[in-house]
PDB file of C-alpha atoms and ligand atoms in Angstrom:
ATOM      1  CA  MET A  13     -20.999 -10.820 -17.626  1.00 83.00           C
ATOM      2  CA  GLN A  14     -24.169 -12.856 -18.104  1.00 91.00           C
ATOM      3  CA  GLU A  15     -24.886 -13.076 -21.846  1.00 98.00           C
ATOM      4  CA  GLN A  16     -26.198 -15.253 -24.687  1.00 98.00           C
ATOM      5  CA  THR A  17     -24.494 -16.595 -27.777  1.00 99.00           C
ATOM      6  CA  PHE A  18     -25.690 -18.326 -30.920  1.00 99.00           C
ATOM      7  CA  PHE A  19     -24.008 -21.636 -31.720  1.00 99.00           C
ATOM      8  CA  MET A  20     -24.317 -24.188 -34.480  1.00 99.00           C
ATOM      9  CA  ILE A  21     -23.175 -27.750 -35.050  1.00 98.00           C
ATOM     10  CA  LYS A  22     -22.459 -27.777 -38.784  1.00 98.00           C
ATOM     11  CA  PRO A  23     -23.409 -30.648 -41.153  1.00 97.00           C
ATOM     12  CA  ASP A  24     -20.056 -32.418 -40.637  1.00 96.00           C
ATOM     13  CA  GLY A  25     -20.603 -32.472 -36.871  1.00 98.00           C
ATOM     14  CA  VAL A  26     -24.128 -33.848 -37.221  1.00 98.00           C
ATOM     15  CA  LYS A  27     -23.131 -36.485 -39.837  1.00 98.00           C
ATOM     16  CA  ARG A  28     -20.241 -37.690 -37.716  1.00 97.00           C
ATOM     17  CA  GLY A  29     -22.392 -38.106 -34.626  1.00 98.00           C
ATOM     18  CA  LEU A  30     -20.713 -35.368 -32.603  1.00 98.00           C
ATOM     19  CA  VAL A  31     -23.873 -33.558 -31.435  1.00 98.00           C
ATOM     20  CA  GLY A  32     -23.768 -35.080 -27.953  1.00 98.00           C
ATOM     21  CA  LYS A  33     -20.063 -34.422 -27.523  1.00 98.00           C
ATOM     22  CA  VAL A  34     -20.394 -30.761 -28.559  1.00 98.00           C
ATOM     23  CA  LEU A  35     -23.446 -30.112 -26.366  1.00 98.00           C
ATOM     24  CA  GLY A  36     -21.675 -31.963 -23.543  1.00 98.00           C
ATOM     25  CA  ARG A  37     -18.775 -29.538 -23.688  1.00 98.00           C
ATOM     26  CA  LEU A  38     -21.165 -26.622 -23.200  1.00 98.00           C
ATOM     27  CA  GLU A  39     -22.806 -28.403 -20.281  1.00 98.00           C
ATOM     28  CA  ASN A  40     -19.426 -29.375 -18.798  1.00 98.00           C
ATOM     29  CA  ARG A  41     -18.636 -25.680 -18.582  1.00 98.00           C
ATOM     30  CA  ASP A  42     -21.993 -25.061 -16.866  1.00 98.00           C
ATOM     31  CA  PHE A  43     -23.356 -23.028 -19.757  1.00 98.00           C
ATOM     32  CA  ARG A  44     -27.110 -23.303 -20.150  1.00 98.00           C
ATOM     33  CA  ILE A  45     -28.681 -24.456 -23.423  1.00 98.00           C
ATOM     34  CA  GLU A  46     -31.598 -22.037 -23.772  1.00 98.00           C
ATOM     35  CA  ASP A  47     -32.899 -23.137 -27.164  1.00 98.00           C
ATOM     36  CA  LEU A  48     -32.060 -25.935 -29.605  1.00 98.00           C
ATOM     37  CA  GLN A  49     -33.288 -26.813 -33.080  1.00 98.00           C
ATOM     38  CA  MET A  50     -32.192 -29.200 -35.821  1.00 98.00           C
ATOM     39  CA  ARG A  51     -32.918 -27.921 -39.334  1.00 98.00           C
ATOM     40  CA  MET A  52     -31.828 -27.695 -42.943  1.00 98.00           C
ATOM     41  CA  ILE A  53     -30.366 -24.321 -43.919  1.00 98.00           C
ATOM     42  CA  THR A  54     -31.992 -22.439 -46.779  1.00 97.00           C
ATOM     43  CA  ARG A  55     -29.967 -20.248 -49.118  1.00 97.00           C
ATOM     44  CA  GLU A  56     -31.766 -17.221 -47.666  1.00 97.00           C
ATOM     45  CA  LEU A  57     -30.800 -18.028 -44.081  1.00 97.00           C
ATOM     46  CA  LEU A  58     -27.210 -18.793 -45.060  1.00 98.00           C
ATOM     47  CA  GLU A  59     -26.791 -15.491 -46.896  1.00 98.00           C
ATOM     48  CA  ALA A  60     -28.259 -13.595 -43.940  1.00 98.00           C
ATOM     49  CA  HIS A  61     -26.041 -15.448 -41.469  1.00 98.00           C
ATOM     50  CA  TYR A  62     -22.823 -15.087 -43.493  1.00 98.00           C
ATOM     51  CA  ALA A  63     -23.647 -11.644 -44.969  1.00 97.00           C
ATOM     52  CA  ASP A  64     -19.983 -10.627 -44.631  1.00 97.00           C
ATOM     53  CA  LEU A  65     -18.791 -13.664 -46.652  1.00 96.00           C
ATOM     54  CA  VAL A  66     -21.306 -13.676 -49.523  1.00 97.00           C
ATOM     55  CA  ASP A  67     -18.870 -11.884 -51.864  1.00 97.00           C
ATOM     56  CA  LYS A  68     -15.895 -14.156 -51.095  1.00 95.00           C
ATOM     57  CA  SER A  69     -14.589 -16.541 -53.759  1.00 93.00           C
ATOM     58  CA  PHE A  70     -15.099 -19.499 -51.423  1.00 91.00           C
ATOM     59  CA  PHE A  71     -18.745 -18.712 -50.587  1.00 95.00           C
ATOM     60  CA  GLU A  72     -20.117 -21.333 -53.006  1.00 94.00           C
ATOM     61  CA  GLY A  73     -17.948 -23.938 -51.276  1.00 92.00           C
ATOM     62  CA  ILE A  74     -19.357 -22.847 -47.936  1.00 94.00           C
ATOM     63  CA  ALA A  75     -22.925 -22.915 -49.313  1.00 96.00           C
ATOM     64  CA  THR A  76     -22.565 -26.469 -50.691  1.00 94.00           C
ATOM     65  CA  PHE A  77     -21.099 -27.666 -47.403  1.00 94.00           C
ATOM     66  CA  MET A  78     -23.536 -25.857 -45.103  1.00 97.00           C
ATOM     67  CA  MET A  79     -26.595 -27.084 -47.021  1.00 97.00           C
ATOM     68  CA  SER A  80     -25.308 -30.686 -47.354  1.00 96.00           C
ATOM     69  CA  GLY A  81     -27.312 -31.919 -44.366  1.00 98.00           C
ATOM     70  CA  PRO A  82     -29.074 -30.845 -41.208  1.00 98.00           C
ATOM     71  CA  VAL A  83     -27.420 -28.559 -38.677  1.00 98.00           C
ATOM     72  CA  VAL A  84     -28.158 -28.117 -34.984  1.00 99.00           C
ATOM     73  CA  THR A  85     -28.663 -24.492 -33.979  1.00 98.00           C
ATOM     74  CA  GLY A  86     -28.879 -23.205 -30.445  1.00 98.00           C
ATOM     75  CA  ILE A  87     -28.653 -20.431 -27.920  1.00 99.00           C
ATOM     76  CA  ALA A  88     -26.331 -20.843 -24.948  1.00 99.00           C
ATOM     77  CA  SER A  89     -26.123 -18.553 -21.953  1.00 98.00           C
ATOM     78  CA  GLY A  90     -23.741 -17.932 -19.084  1.00 98.00           C
ATOM     79  CA  PRO A  91     -21.004 -15.620 -17.916  1.00 98.00           C
ATOM     80  CA  ASP A  92     -18.810 -14.523 -20.846  1.00 98.00           C
ATOM     81  CA  VAL A  93     -20.225 -17.339 -22.968  1.00 98.00           C
ATOM     82  CA  ILE A  94     -19.536 -15.522 -26.259  1.00 98.00           C
ATOM     83  CA  LYS A  95     -15.749 -15.433 -25.869  1.00 98.00           C
ATOM     84  CA  SER A  96     -15.627 -18.675 -23.916  1.00 98.00           C
ATOM     85  CA  TRP A  97     -17.404 -20.580 -26.684  1.00 99.00           C
ATOM     86  CA  ARG A  98     -15.030 -19.098 -29.292  1.00 98.00           C
ATOM     87  CA  THR A  99     -12.101 -20.313 -27.154  1.00 98.00           C
ATOM     88  CA  MET A 100     -13.679 -23.757 -26.792  1.00 98.00           C
ATOM     89  CA  MET A 101     -14.251 -23.941 -30.592  1.00 98.00           C
ATOM     90  CA  GLY A 102     -10.632 -23.166 -31.527  1.00 98.00           C
ATOM     91  CA  VAL A 103      -9.514 -21.126 -34.532  1.00 98.00           C
ATOM     92  CA  THR A 104     -11.176 -21.377 -37.965  1.00 96.00           C
ATOM     93  CA  ASP A 105      -8.436 -23.405 -39.705  1.00 94.00           C
ATOM     94  CA  PRO A 106      -8.361 -26.995 -38.372  1.00 94.00           C
ATOM     95  CA  VAL A 107      -4.632 -27.149 -39.156  1.00 93.00           C
ATOM     96  CA  LEU A 108      -4.032 -24.392 -36.594  1.00 96.00           C
ATOM     97  CA  ALA A 109      -6.755 -25.250 -34.052  1.00 97.00           C
ATOM     98  CA  LEU A 110      -5.151 -26.412 -30.815  1.00 98.00           C
ATOM     99  CA  PRO A 111      -5.772 -29.887 -29.398  1.00 98.00           C
ATOM    100  CA  GLY A 112      -8.329 -29.643 -26.619  1.00 98.00           C
ATOM    101  CA  THR A 113     -10.544 -27.323 -28.651  1.00 98.00           C
ATOM    102  CA  ILE A 114     -13.522 -28.740 -30.549  1.00 98.00           C
ATOM    103  CA  ARG A 115     -11.977 -27.928 -33.919  1.00 98.00           C
ATOM    104  CA  GLY A 116      -8.539 -29.079 -32.764  1.00 97.00           C
ATOM    105  CA  ASP A 117      -9.964 -32.375 -31.574  1.00 98.00           C
ATOM    106  CA  PHE A 118     -12.504 -33.172 -34.304  1.00 97.00           C
ATOM    107  CA  ALA A 119     -12.248 -31.038 -37.473  1.00 96.00           C
ATOM    108  CA  ARG A 120     -10.883 -32.413 -40.727  1.00 88.00           C
ATOM    109  CA  ALA A 121      -8.699 -30.487 -43.177  1.00 78.00           C
ATOM    110  CA  GLN A 122     -10.310 -28.568 -46.050  1.00 73.00           C
ATOM    111  CA  GLU A 123     -12.265 -30.609 -48.574  1.00 65.00           C
ATOM    112  CA  ASN A 124     -14.348 -29.563 -51.597  1.00 60.00           C
ATOM    113  CA  GLY A 125     -13.628 -25.880 -51.135  1.00 70.00           C
ATOM    114  CA  ALA A 126     -15.060 -25.586 -47.656  1.00 80.00           C
ATOM    115  CA  ILE A 127     -13.326 -25.625 -44.323  1.00 90.00           C
ATOM    116  CA  GLN A 128     -15.284 -28.261 -42.405  1.00 93.00           C
ATOM    117  CA  ASN A 129     -14.824 -27.224 -38.819  1.00 97.00           C
ATOM    118  CA  ILE A 130     -17.771 -28.754 -36.912  1.00 98.00           C
ATOM    119  CA  VAL A 131     -19.045 -25.676 -35.088  1.00 98.00           C
ATOM    120  CA  HIS A 132     -19.998 -22.016 -35.322  1.00 98.00           C
ATOM    121  CA  GLY A 133     -20.185 -19.396 -32.601  1.00 98.00           C
ATOM    122  CA  SER A 134     -21.012 -15.692 -32.584  1.00 98.00           C
ATOM    123  CA  ASP A 135     -17.841 -13.594 -32.512  1.00 98.00           C
ATOM    124  CA  SER A 136     -19.146 -10.540 -30.582  1.00 98.00           C
ATOM    125  CA  PRO A 137     -22.196  -9.334 -28.617  1.00 98.00           C
ATOM    126  CA  GLU A 138     -23.443  -7.581 -31.787  1.00 98.00           C
ATOM    127  CA  SER A 139     -23.091 -10.801 -33.833  1.00 98.00           C
ATOM    128  CA  ALA A 140     -24.830 -12.773 -31.085  1.00 98.00           C
ATOM    129  CA  ARG A 141     -27.819 -10.425 -31.077  1.00 98.00           C
ATOM    130  CA  ARG A 142     -27.963 -10.427 -34.890  1.00 98.00           C
ATOM    131  CA  GLU A 143     -27.660 -14.211 -35.230  1.00 98.00           C
ATOM    132  CA  ILE A 144     -30.161 -15.005 -32.461  1.00 98.00           C
ATOM    133  CA  GLN A 145     -32.611 -12.739 -34.302  1.00 98.00           C
ATOM    134  CA  ILE A 146     -31.933 -14.431 -37.664  1.00 98.00           C
ATOM    135  CA  TRP A 147     -32.211 -18.007 -36.396  1.00 98.00           C
ATOM    136  CA  PHE A 148     -34.670 -17.774 -33.532  1.00 98.00           C
ATOM    137  CA  GLY A 149     -36.491 -14.501 -34.220  1.00 97.00           C
ATOM    138  CA  LYS A 150     -35.857 -13.177 -30.735  1.00 90.00           C
TER     139      LYS A 150
HETATM  140  N1  GDP B 213     -12.766 -22.582 -48.029  1.00 84.41           N
HETATM  141  C1  GDP B 213     -12.703 -21.604 -47.137  1.00 84.41           C
HETATM  142  N2  GDP B 213     -13.661 -21.528 -46.196  1.00 84.41           N
HETATM  143  C2  GDP B 213     -13.555 -20.535 -45.278  1.00 84.41           C
HETATM  144  C3  GDP B 213     -12.515 -19.568 -45.315  1.00 84.41           C
HETATM  145  N3  GDP B 213     -12.682 -18.695 -44.304  1.00 84.41           N
HETATM  146  C4  GDP B 213     -13.807 -19.104 -43.671  1.00 84.41           C
HETATM  147  N4  GDP B 213     -14.337 -20.205 -44.233  1.00 84.41           N
HETATM  148  C5  GDP B 213     -15.556 -20.925 -43.815  1.00 84.41           C
HETATM  149  O1  GDP B 213     -16.541 -19.954 -43.454  1.00 84.41           O
HETATM  150  C6  GDP B 213     -16.825 -20.060 -42.048  1.00 84.41           C
HETATM  151  C7  GDP B 213     -17.049 -18.671 -41.486  1.00 84.41           C
HETATM  152  O2  GDP B 213     -15.851 -17.943 -41.556  1.00 84.41           O
HETATM  153  P1  GDP B 213     -15.379 -17.028 -40.348  1.00 84.41           P
HETATM  154  O3  GDP B 213     -16.548 -16.315 -39.763  1.00 84.41           O
HETATM  155  O4  GDP B 213     -14.239 -16.213 -40.843  1.00 84.41           O
HETATM  156  O5  GDP B 213     -14.751 -18.086 -39.295  1.00 84.41           O
HETATM  157  P2  GDP B 213     -15.325 -18.643 -37.901  1.00 84.41           P
HETATM  158  O6  GDP B 213     -16.003 -17.496 -37.223  1.00 84.41           O
HETATM  159  O7  GDP B 213     -14.119 -19.137 -37.165  1.00 84.41           O
HETATM  160  O8  GDP B 213     -16.255 -19.782 -38.225  1.00 84.41           O
HETATM  161  C8  GDP B 213     -15.628 -20.801 -41.451  1.00 84.41           C
HETATM  162  O9  GDP B 213     -15.911 -21.454 -40.256  1.00 84.41           O
HETATM  163  C9  GDP B 213     -15.309 -21.766 -42.555  1.00 84.41           C
HETATM  164  O10 GDP B 213     -16.212 -22.874 -42.561  1.00 84.41           O
HETATM  165  C10 GDP B 213     -11.518 -19.685 -46.356  1.00 84.41           C
HETATM  166  O11 GDP B 213     -10.568 -18.892 -46.463  1.00 84.41           O
HETATM  167  N5  GDP B 213     -11.680 -20.719 -47.230  1.00 84.41           N
HETATM  168 MG1   MG B 214     -17.524 -16.185 -37.933  1.00 84.41          MG
END
């Protein structure tokens, strides 16, 4: 099914110069990059984006990490892009992410209370709609 997802290259991915590699993987799969913006995350945006994690003990670790430098945010489209991008990212924990996935190939183990795992991707059509609205207002 033709659909859109929201993706992000987190501060670790930007700092380590992996923007081109990550975007290249989307393009290799023939997904279309519909919108793209580099920006600093404000506390407000982060709390809206991770509304389900705000109460977790590790949220401050996430906040420090996610606001430590610019991120690249984008919208990608294509058939089944939401699930496909999640598969391409690999699982949350870099220790468990399989080689061949972005996290399995590039992410480092946990540091300073935040799992630094290079990328984000919407986990469902509802999340995609919500996140595209939060980040791109559309
Ligand atoms: N330190 C720490 N960070 C976590 C934990 N769970 C999630 N995170 C961070 O919060 C982000 C969002 O969590 P989640 O939506 O569950 O995972 P994702 O969808 O795979 O990114 C993850 O990518 C990690 O950066 C945890 O148990 N401990
Ligand atoms: Mg998530």
